[in-house]
mmCIF file of C-alpha atoms in Angstrom:
data_model
loop_
_atom_site.group_PDB
_atom_site.id
_atom_site.type_symbol
_atom_site.label_atom_id
_atom_site.label_comp_id
_atom_site.label_asym_id
_atom_site.label_seq_id
_atom_site.Cartn_x
_atom_site.Cartn_y
_atom_site.Cartn_z
ATOM 1 C CA MET A 1 78.095 -5.812 43.161
ATOM 2 C CA SER A 2 75.435 -6.706 40.584
ATOM 3 C CA ILE A 3 74.484 -10.300 39.841
ATOM 4 C CA ARG A 4 76.085 -10.074 36.405
ATOM 5 C CA SER A 5 79.263 -8.650 37.944
ATOM 6 C CA ALA A 6 79.322 -11.361 40.586
ATOM 7 C CA LEU A 7 79.129 -14.091 37.962
ATOM 8 C CA LEU A 8 81.611 -12.537 35.532
ATOM 9 C CA ALA A 9 83.956 -10.442 37.669
ATOM 10 C CA SER A 10 86.719 -13.007 37.408
ATOM 11 C CA ALA A 11 86.879 -12.267 33.672
ATOM 12 C CA VAL A 12 88.461 -8.884 34.441
ATOM 13 C CA ALA A 13 91.787 -10.256 35.640
ATOM 14 C CA LEU A 14 93.566 -13.606 35.516
ATOM 15 C CA SER A 15 94.471 -14.728 39.027
ATOM 16 C CA PRO A 16 97.756 -16.507 39.806
ATOM 17 C CA LEU A 17 95.860 -19.766 40.270
ATOM 18 C CA ALA A 18 94.119 -19.323 36.935
ATOM 19 C CA ALA A 19 97.459 -18.621 35.300
ATOM 20 C CA ALA A 20 98.735 -21.932 36.650
ATOM 21 C CA ALA A 21 95.971 -23.678 34.701
ATOM 22 C CA GLN A 22 97.150 -22.355 31.351
ATOM 23 C CA ASP A 23 98.181 -24.858 28.686
ATOM 24 C CA MET A 24 96.073 -27.604 30.220
ATOM 25 C CA THR A 25 93.655 -29.764 28.243
ATOM 26 C CA ILE A 26 90.508 -30.605 30.165
ATOM 27 C CA GLY A 27 87.573 -32.797 29.215
ATOM 28 C CA PHE A 28 84.084 -31.610 30.187
ATOM 29 C CA SER A 29 81.253 -34.135 30.162
ATOM 30 C CA GLN A 30 78.017 -32.174 30.376
ATOM 31 C CA ILE A 31 74.644 -33.810 31.007
ATOM 32 C CA GLY A 32 72.982 -32.049 28.079
ATOM 33 C CA SER A 33 70.889 -28.926 27.639
ATOM 34 C CA GLU A 34 67.671 -29.962 29.365
ATOM 35 C CA SER A 35 67.207 -26.584 31.031
ATOM 36 C CA GLY A 36 68.103 -22.927 30.757
ATOM 37 C CA TRP A 37 70.298 -23.292 33.824
ATOM 38 C CA ARG A 38 72.232 -26.138 32.206
ATOM 39 C CA ALA A 39 72.862 -24.044 29.095
ATOM 40 C CA ALA A 40 74.142 -21.214 31.293
ATOM 41 C CA GLU A 41 76.483 -23.569 33.148
ATOM 42 C CA THR A 42 77.914 -24.741 29.822
ATOM 43 C CA THR A 43 78.408 -21.163 28.610
ATOM 44 C CA VAL A 44 80.092 -20.036 31.831
ATOM 45 C CA THR A 45 82.341 -23.127 31.917
ATOM 46 C CA LYS A 46 83.532 -22.442 28.388
ATOM 47 C CA GLN A 47 84.158 -18.793 29.288
ATOM 48 C CA GLU A 48 86.125 -19.739 32.400
ATOM 49 C CA ALA A 49 88.277 -22.179 30.422
ATOM 50 C CA GLU A 50 88.916 -19.714 27.605
ATOM 51 C CA LYS A 51 90.104 -16.898 29.830
ATOM 52 C CA ARG A 52 92.481 -19.287 31.604
ATOM 53 C CA GLY A 53 93.996 -20.503 28.334
ATOM 54 C CA ILE A 54 92.607 -24.013 28.821
ATOM 55 C CA ASP A 55 91.821 -26.259 25.869
ATOM 56 C CA LEU A 56 88.360 -27.506 26.825
ATOM 57 C CA LYS A 57 87.087 -30.630 25.118
ATOM 58 C CA PHE A 58 83.302 -30.573 25.429
ATOM 59 C CA ALA A 59 80.961 -33.576 25.234
ATOM 60 C CA ASP A 60 77.153 -33.279 25.400
ATOM 61 C CA ALA A 61 75.696 -36.513 26.808
ATOM 62 C CA GLN A 62 72.099 -35.782 25.815
ATOM 63 C CA GLN A 63 71.051 -36.884 29.316
ATOM 64 C CA LYS A 64 72.382 -40.432 28.923
ATOM 65 C CA GLN A 65 74.854 -41.933 31.372
ATOM 66 C CA GLU A 66 76.269 -44.290 28.758
ATOM 67 C CA ASN A 67 77.257 -41.280 26.663
ATOM 68 C CA GLN A 68 79.022 -39.734 29.639
ATOM 69 C CA ILE A 69 80.937 -42.916 30.386
ATOM 70 C CA SER A 70 82.000 -43.124 26.737
ATOM 71 C CA ALA A 71 83.099 -39.481 26.820
ATOM 72 C CA LEU A 72 85.155 -40.018 29.976
ATOM 73 C CA ARG A 73 86.880 -43.037 28.423
ATOM 74 C CA SER A 74 87.625 -40.969 25.332
ATOM 75 C CA PHE A 75 89.124 -38.203 27.491
ATOM 76 C CA ILE A 76 91.248 -40.783 29.334
ATOM 77 C CA ALA A 77 92.472 -42.245 26.030
ATOM 78 C CA GLN A 78 93.412 -38.744 24.866
ATOM 79 C CA GLY A 79 95.456 -38.188 28.019
ATOM 80 C CA VAL A 80 93.729 -35.007 29.178
ATOM 81 C CA ASP A 81 95.081 -33.209 32.249
ATOM 82 C CA ALA A 82 91.769 -33.337 34.106
ATOM 83 C CA ILE A 83 88.068 -34.065 33.679
ATOM 84 C CA LEU A 84 85.014 -32.024 34.699
ATOM 85 C CA LEU A 85 81.922 -34.200 35.128
ATOM 86 C CA ALA A 86 78.325 -33.089 35.666
ATOM 87 C CA PRO A 87 76.858 -36.550 36.371
ATOM 88 C CA VAL A 88 73.369 -37.261 35.031
ATOM 89 C CA VAL A 89 72.669 -39.780 37.829
ATOM 90 C CA ALA A 90 74.364 -40.576 41.123
ATOM 91 C CA THR A 91 75.214 -44.258 40.689
ATOM 92 C CA GLY A 92 77.212 -46.387 38.263
ATOM 93 C CA TRP A 93 80.444 -44.357 38.091
ATOM 94 C CA ASP A 94 82.937 -46.472 40.041
ATOM 95 C CA GLY A 95 84.416 -48.295 37.041
ATOM 96 C CA VAL A 96 85.183 -45.317 34.827
ATOM 97 C CA LEU A 97 86.346 -43.201 37.775
ATOM 98 C CA GLU A 98 88.769 -46.007 38.670
ATOM 99 C CA GLU A 99 90.065 -45.842 35.100
ATOM 100 C CA ALA A 100 90.663 -42.108 35.426
ATOM 101 C CA LYS A 101 92.413 -42.586 38.761
ATOM 102 C CA ASP A 102 94.651 -45.300 37.301
ATOM 103 C CA ALA A 103 95.593 -42.847 34.530
ATOM 104 C CA ASP A 104 96.400 -40.133 37.135
ATOM 105 C CA ILE A 105 93.681 -37.868 35.726
ATOM 106 C CA PRO A 106 91.842 -35.926 38.454
ATOM 107 C CA VAL A 107 88.064 -35.713 38.117
ATOM 108 C CA ILE A 108 86.045 -32.802 39.485
ATOM 109 C CA LEU A 109 82.276 -33.092 39.875
ATOM 110 C CA LEU A 110 80.151 -30.090 38.913
ATOM 111 C CA ASP A 111 76.749 -29.242 40.450
ATOM 112 C CA ARG A 112 75.920 -32.877 41.251
ATOM 113 C CA THR A 113 77.472 -35.627 43.329
ATOM 114 C CA VAL A 114 77.974 -39.361 42.834
ATOM 115 C CA ASP A 115 77.641 -42.429 45.034
ATOM 116 C CA ALA A 116 81.268 -43.504 44.748
ATOM 117 C CA PRO A 117 84.334 -43.639 47.035
ATOM 118 C CA GLU A 118 85.695 -40.141 47.653
ATOM 119 C CA ASP A 119 89.200 -41.115 46.562
ATOM 120 C CA LEU A 120 87.901 -41.482 42.988
ATOM 121 C CA TYR A 121 87.379 -37.742 42.487
ATOM 122 C CA LEU A 122 89.312 -34.622 43.510
ATOM 123 C CA THR A 123 86.389 -32.504 44.714
ATOM 124 C CA ALA A 124 82.736 -31.718 44.060
ATOM 125 C CA VAL A 125 81.578 -28.147 43.436
ATOM 126 C CA THR A 126 77.867 -27.988 44.203
ATOM 127 C CA SER A 127 75.225 -26.104 46.079
ATOM 128 C CA ASP A 128 73.672 -27.675 49.168
ATOM 129 C CA LEU A 129 70.868 -29.453 47.333
ATOM 130 C CA VAL A 130 69.069 -30.523 50.495
ATOM 131 C CA HIS A 131 69.218 -26.949 51.788
ATOM 132 C CA GLU A 132 67.658 -25.684 48.529
ATOM 133 C CA GLY A 133 64.689 -27.989 49.065
ATOM 134 C CA GLU A 134 64.438 -26.908 52.696
ATOM 135 C CA VAL A 135 64.354 -23.229 51.686
ATOM 136 C CA ALA A 136 61.544 -23.976 49.215
ATOM 137 C CA GLY A 137 59.598 -25.933 51.809
ATOM 138 C CA GLN A 138 60.073 -23.335 54.524
ATOM 139 C CA TRP A 139 58.852 -20.617 52.171
ATOM 140 C CA LEU A 140 55.618 -22.559 51.669
ATOM 141 C CA VAL A 141 55.276 -23.251 55.403
ATOM 142 C CA ASP A 142 55.523 -19.522 56.093
ATOM 143 C CA GLU A 143 53.333 -18.560 53.140
ATOM 144 C CA GLU A 144 50.467 -20.837 54.144
ATOM 145 C CA ALA A 145 50.744 -20.012 57.854
ATOM 146 C CA GLY A 146 48.678 -23.008 58.989
ATOM 147 C CA ASN A 147 46.189 -23.063 56.108
ATOM 148 C CA ASP A 148 45.464 -26.441 54.527
ATOM 149 C CA CYS A 149 47.489 -26.871 51.338
ATOM 150 C CA ARG A 150 47.513 -29.796 48.913
ATOM 151 C CA ILE A 151 50.834 -29.823 47.045
ATOM 152 C CA VAL A 152 51.867 -31.369 43.740
ATOM 153 C CA GLU A 153 55.544 -32.010 43.091
ATOM 154 C CA LEU A 154 57.484 -32.076 39.830
ATOM 155 C CA GLN A 155 60.589 -34.137 40.476
ATOM 156 C CA GLY A 156 63.827 -33.942 38.532
ATOM 157 C CA THR A 157 65.452 -36.806 36.635
ATOM 158 C CA THR A 158 64.901 -40.070 38.509
ATOM 159 C CA GLY A 159 68.049 -41.147 40.340
ATOM 160 C CA SER A 160 69.836 -37.792 40.007
ATOM 161 C CA SER A 161 71.268 -36.189 43.135
ATOM 162 C CA PRO A 162 69.276 -32.935 42.720
ATOM 163 C CA ALA A 163 66.013 -34.859 42.478
ATOM 164 C CA ILE A 164 66.841 -36.983 45.512
ATOM 165 C CA ASP A 165 68.161 -34.165 47.680
ATOM 166 C CA ARG A 166 65.727 -31.406 46.705
ATOM 167 C CA LYS A 167 62.855 -33.775 47.491
ATOM 168 C CA LYS A 168 64.433 -34.717 50.827
ATOM 169 C CA GLY A 169 64.973 -31.087 51.796
ATOM 170 C CA PHE A 170 61.434 -30.035 50.948
ATOM 171 C CA GLU A 171 59.991 -32.949 52.920
ATOM 172 C CA ASN A 172 62.253 -32.062 55.858
ATOM 173 C CA ALA A 173 60.867 -28.523 55.889
ATOM 174 C CA ILE A 174 57.178 -29.444 55.778
ATOM 175 C CA ALA A 175 57.481 -32.356 58.223
ATOM 176 C CA GLY A 176 55.348 -31.738 61.290
ATOM 177 C CA HIS A 177 53.093 -29.300 59.436
ATOM 178 C CA ASP A 178 49.987 -31.429 59.017
ATOM 179 C CA ASN A 179 48.264 -28.706 56.979
ATOM 180 C CA LEU A 180 50.734 -29.344 54.136
ATOM 181 C CA GLU A 181 50.394 -32.552 52.116
ATOM 182 C CA ILE A 182 52.087 -33.728 48.914
ATOM 183 C CA VAL A 183 49.234 -35.399 47.036
ATOM 184 C CA ARG A 184 50.960 -36.039 43.689
ATOM 185 C CA SER A 185 54.657 -36.439 42.838
ATOM 186 C CA GLN A 186 56.113 -37.412 39.474
ATOM 187 C CA THR A 187 59.257 -36.782 37.458
ATOM 188 C CA GLY A 188 59.240 -34.081 34.809
ATOM 189 C CA ASP A 189 62.866 -34.890 33.906
ATOM 190 C CA PHE A 190 63.939 -31.274 34.495
ATOM 191 C CA THR A 191 62.424 -30.140 31.148
ATOM 192 C CA ARG A 192 59.756 -27.541 30.324
ATOM 193 C CA SER A 193 57.938 -29.874 27.980
ATOM 194 C CA GLN A 194 57.604 -32.641 30.557
ATOM 195 C CA GLY A 195 56.805 -30.134 33.283
ATOM 196 C CA LYS A 196 53.817 -29.052 31.215
ATOM 197 C CA VAL A 197 52.732 -32.619 30.407
ATOM 198 C CA VAL A 198 52.945 -33.830 34.004
ATOM 199 C CA MET A 199 51.212 -30.724 35.366
ATOM 200 C CA GLU A 200 48.380 -31.348 32.916
ATOM 201 C CA SER A 201 48.032 -34.850 34.375
ATOM 202 C CA PHE A 202 48.024 -33.446 37.936
ATOM 203 C CA LEU A 203 45.278 -30.976 37.028
ATOM 204 C CA LYS A 204 43.204 -33.705 35.397
ATOM 205 C CA ALA A 205 43.627 -36.121 38.302
ATOM 206 C CA GLU A 206 43.105 -33.670 41.174
ATOM 207 C CA GLY A 207 41.175 -30.763 39.678
ATOM 208 C CA GLY A 208 42.835 -27.377 39.743
ATOM 209 C CA GLU A 209 40.623 -26.144 42.551
ATOM 210 C CA ASN A 210 42.048 -28.904 44.772
ATOM 211 C CA ILE A 211 45.690 -27.978 44.233
ATOM 212 C CA CYS A 212 47.071 -25.271 46.497
ATOM 213 C CA ALA A 213 50.725 -25.242 45.453
ATOM 214 C CA LEU A 214 53.306 -26.649 43.059
ATOM 215 C CA TYR A 215 56.866 -27.456 44.105
ATOM 216 C CA ALA A 216 59.158 -28.038 41.115
ATOM 217 C CA HIS A 217 62.727 -29.292 41.422
ATOM 218 C CA ASN A 218 63.777 -26.762 38.786
ATOM 219 C CA ASP A 219 62.447 -23.592 37.200
ATOM 220 C CA ASP A 220 62.122 -25.005 33.694
ATOM 221 C CA MET A 221 59.551 -27.559 34.818
ATOM 222 C CA ALA A 222 57.761 -24.787 36.710
ATOM 223 C CA VAL A 223 57.650 -22.596 33.587
ATOM 224 C CA GLY A 224 56.148 -25.507 31.636
ATOM 225 C CA ALA A 225 53.635 -26.063 34.419
ATOM 226 C CA ILE A 226 52.635 -22.388 34.331
ATOM 227 C CA GLN A 227 51.507 -22.857 30.733
ATOM 228 C CA ALA A 228 49.436 -25.908 31.694
ATOM 229 C CA ILE A 229 47.798 -24.000 34.557
ATOM 230 C CA LYS A 230 46.918 -21.084 32.282
ATOM 231 C CA GLU A 231 45.472 -23.402 29.647
ATOM 232 C CA ALA A 232 43.281 -24.920 32.383
ATOM 233 C CA GLY A 233 41.755 -21.478 32.961
ATOM 234 C CA LEU A 234 43.547 -20.888 36.252
ATOM 235 C CA LYS A 235 45.915 -18.152 37.405
ATOM 236 C CA PRO A 236 49.406 -19.439 38.225
ATOM 237 C CA GLY A 237 50.871 -17.688 41.219
ATOM 238 C CA GLU A 238 47.389 -17.001 42.595
ATOM 239 C CA ASP A 239 45.115 -20.031 42.224
ATOM 240 C CA ILE A 240 48.143 -22.302 42.468
ATOM 241 C CA LYS A 241 51.252 -21.022 44.211
ATOM 242 C CA ILE A 242 54.552 -21.999 42.639
ATOM 243 C CA VAL A 243 58.010 -22.387 44.174
ATOM 244 C CA ALA A 244 60.964 -23.858 42.299
ATOM 245 C CA ILE A 245 64.765 -23.898 42.187
ATOM 246 C CA ASP A 246 67.534 -22.526 39.928
ATOM 247 C CA GLY A 247 66.853 -18.805 39.509
ATOM 248 C CA VAL A 248 66.788 -18.821 35.691
ATOM 249 C CA PRO A 249 65.773 -15.611 33.886
ATOM 250 C CA ASP A 250 62.318 -16.851 32.883
ATOM 251 C CA ALA A 251 61.515 -17.675 36.511
ATOM 252 C CA HIS A 252 62.361 -14.125 37.559
ATOM 253 C CA LEU A 253 60.196 -12.833 34.716
ATOM 254 C CA ALA A 254 57.330 -15.087 35.817
ATOM 255 C CA ILE A 255 57.618 -13.768 39.390
ATOM 256 C CA ALA A 256 57.688 -10.182 38.075
ATOM 257 C CA ASN A 257 54.494 -10.957 36.128
ATOM 258 C CA GLY A 258 52.784 -12.506 39.157
ATOM 259 C CA GLU A 259 52.716 -16.014 37.628
ATOM 260 C CA MET A 260 55.239 -17.591 40.029
ATOM 261 C CA ASN A 261 55.941 -16.937 43.678
ATOM 262 C CA ALA A 262 59.498 -17.952 44.571
ATOM 263 C CA THR A 263 62.725 -19.382 43.201
ATOM 264 C CA ILE A 264 65.949 -20.413 44.924
ATOM 265 C CA GLU A 265 68.960 -19.344 42.889
ATOM 266 C CA LEU A 266 71.626 -21.852 41.863
ATOM 267 C CA THR A 267 74.681 -20.124 40.378
ATOM 268 C CA PRO A 268 75.792 -21.488 36.981
ATOM 269 C CA ASP A 269 79.429 -20.701 37.822
ATOM 270 C CA MET A 270 80.627 -24.049 39.145
ATOM 271 C CA ALA A 271 83.662 -24.027 36.850
ATOM 272 C CA GLY A 272 85.381 -21.012 38.394
ATOM 273 C CA PRO A 273 85.861 -22.591 41.848
ATOM 274 C CA ALA A 274 86.559 -25.968 40.205
ATOM 275 C CA LEU A 275 89.342 -24.649 37.970
ATOM 276 C CA ASP A 276 90.866 -22.653 40.833
ATOM 277 C CA ALA A 277 91.007 -25.820 42.937
ATOM 278 C CA LEU A 278 92.490 -27.753 40.025
ATOM 279 C CA ALA A 279 95.155 -25.093 39.381
ATOM 280 C CA ALA A 280 96.253 -25.161 43.035
ATOM 281 C CA TYR A 281 96.388 -28.957 42.961
ATOM 282 C CA LYS A 282 98.443 -28.990 39.766
ATOM 283 C CA ALA A 283 100.760 -26.226 41.002
ATOM 284 C CA ASP A 284 101.853 -27.680 44.339
ATOM 285 C CA GLY A 285 99.638 -30.634 45.216
ATOM 286 C CA THR A 286 97.238 -28.633 47.377
ATOM 287 C CA MET A 287 94.277 -30.878 48.088
ATOM 288 C CA PRO A 288 90.914 -29.093 48.001
ATOM 289 C CA PRO A 289 88.094 -29.991 50.375
ATOM 290 C CA LYS A 290 85.920 -32.799 49.090
ATOM 291 C CA TRP A 291 83.000 -30.394 48.830
ATOM 292 C CA ILE A 292 83.166 -26.792 47.648
ATOM 293 C CA GLN A 293 79.769 -25.246 48.372
ATOM 294 C CA THR A 294 78.227 -22.476 46.281
ATOM 295 C CA GLU A 295 75.668 -19.979 47.590
ATOM 296 C CA SER A 296 71.891 -20.302 47.280
ATOM 297 C CA ARG A 297 69.443 -17.376 47.569
ATOM 298 C CA LEU A 298 65.664 -17.113 47.811
ATOM 299 C CA TYR A 299 63.889 -14.679 45.476
ATOM 300 C CA THR A 300 60.233 -13.742 45.946
ATOM 301 C CA ALA A 301 57.877 -11.023 44.728
ATOM 302 C CA ALA A 302 59.505 -8.733 47.312
ATOM 303 C CA ASP A 303 62.614 -8.577 45.087
ATOM 304 C CA ASP A 304 63.047 -6.591 41.874
ATOM 305 C CA ASN A 305 62.755 -9.624 39.620
ATOM 306 C CA GLN A 306 62.472 -7.599 36.419
ATOM 307 C CA ALA A 307 65.905 -6.118 37.136
ATOM 308 C CA VAL A 308 67.316 -9.556 37.954
ATOM 309 C CA TYR A 309 65.885 -10.866 34.677
ATOM 310 C CA GLU A 310 67.617 -8.104 32.728
ATOM 311 C CA THR A 311 71.007 -8.875 34.306
ATOM 312 C CA LYS A 312 70.736 -12.637 33.755
ATOM 313 C CA LYS A 313 69.208 -12.914 30.291
ATOM 314 C CA GLY A 314 72.561 -12.455 28.526
ATOM 315 C CA LEU A 315 74.432 -15.099 30.508
ATOM 316 C CA GLY A 316 73.626 -18.025 28.223
ATOM 317 C CA TYR A 317 70.444 -19.338 29.852
#
């Protein structure tokens, strides 16, 4: 099955569980549109809701937690049947989640987790964020094969679960490999523009010739960094190796063009499993597991990244 088919196959037929979700009104608090992956997640979530006959009330938080909390309180006041929440940061949710619980409105977390009691949300649909970082780190361990390598790191939004866990996983993978050293690490807030700005500061502080590799917590920051590297007169993917996470179309294109080395794919379809779990819960009280894990995959230059780009570019990234 092709990547496009895998992401959209459920649009062909409405499953019994999906049918059970019809006529529901669901609130969706999205972080924003800071990356191509985030835009794709929003598109796919809207598609999944539409084909199930769900009235989806969408709120863009513009990467501010206070906007998300306000949106959740608005959804609660409207008496929605459920809430989908992609939390911008991990902490500070207990109060509003308690309000949703008191109103008997189940909350499902999408692609990120929160530091809150598990009884305050129905389930979390995410990838294994630590594992993603470990895959990135292990790729670099294998790629360098004992050679000394000074690494710069573009972190995601400070305090967010992807930034925390992807950093932890990468550090787990390179631990014990004394030839690999993170010499600079700073947030790029998951955006291309900040990825470029911060990479420019890394190049100025360290000198491009002293940087072996870049690890970015998402592809958008990596794509921004590629531009900074090129403007510094260096060859991204050669002079500075680049590994990042998400598997957005532009990352596959960069790998196909030799300007990036690896990406770990994060599927944008978190809503499909989430809405299936919600439908089963609404139908007969079936409790889902507290964590529904999605698949992650490593792509390198050994894959046909041009073909992957062509299949993904129409998915809303």
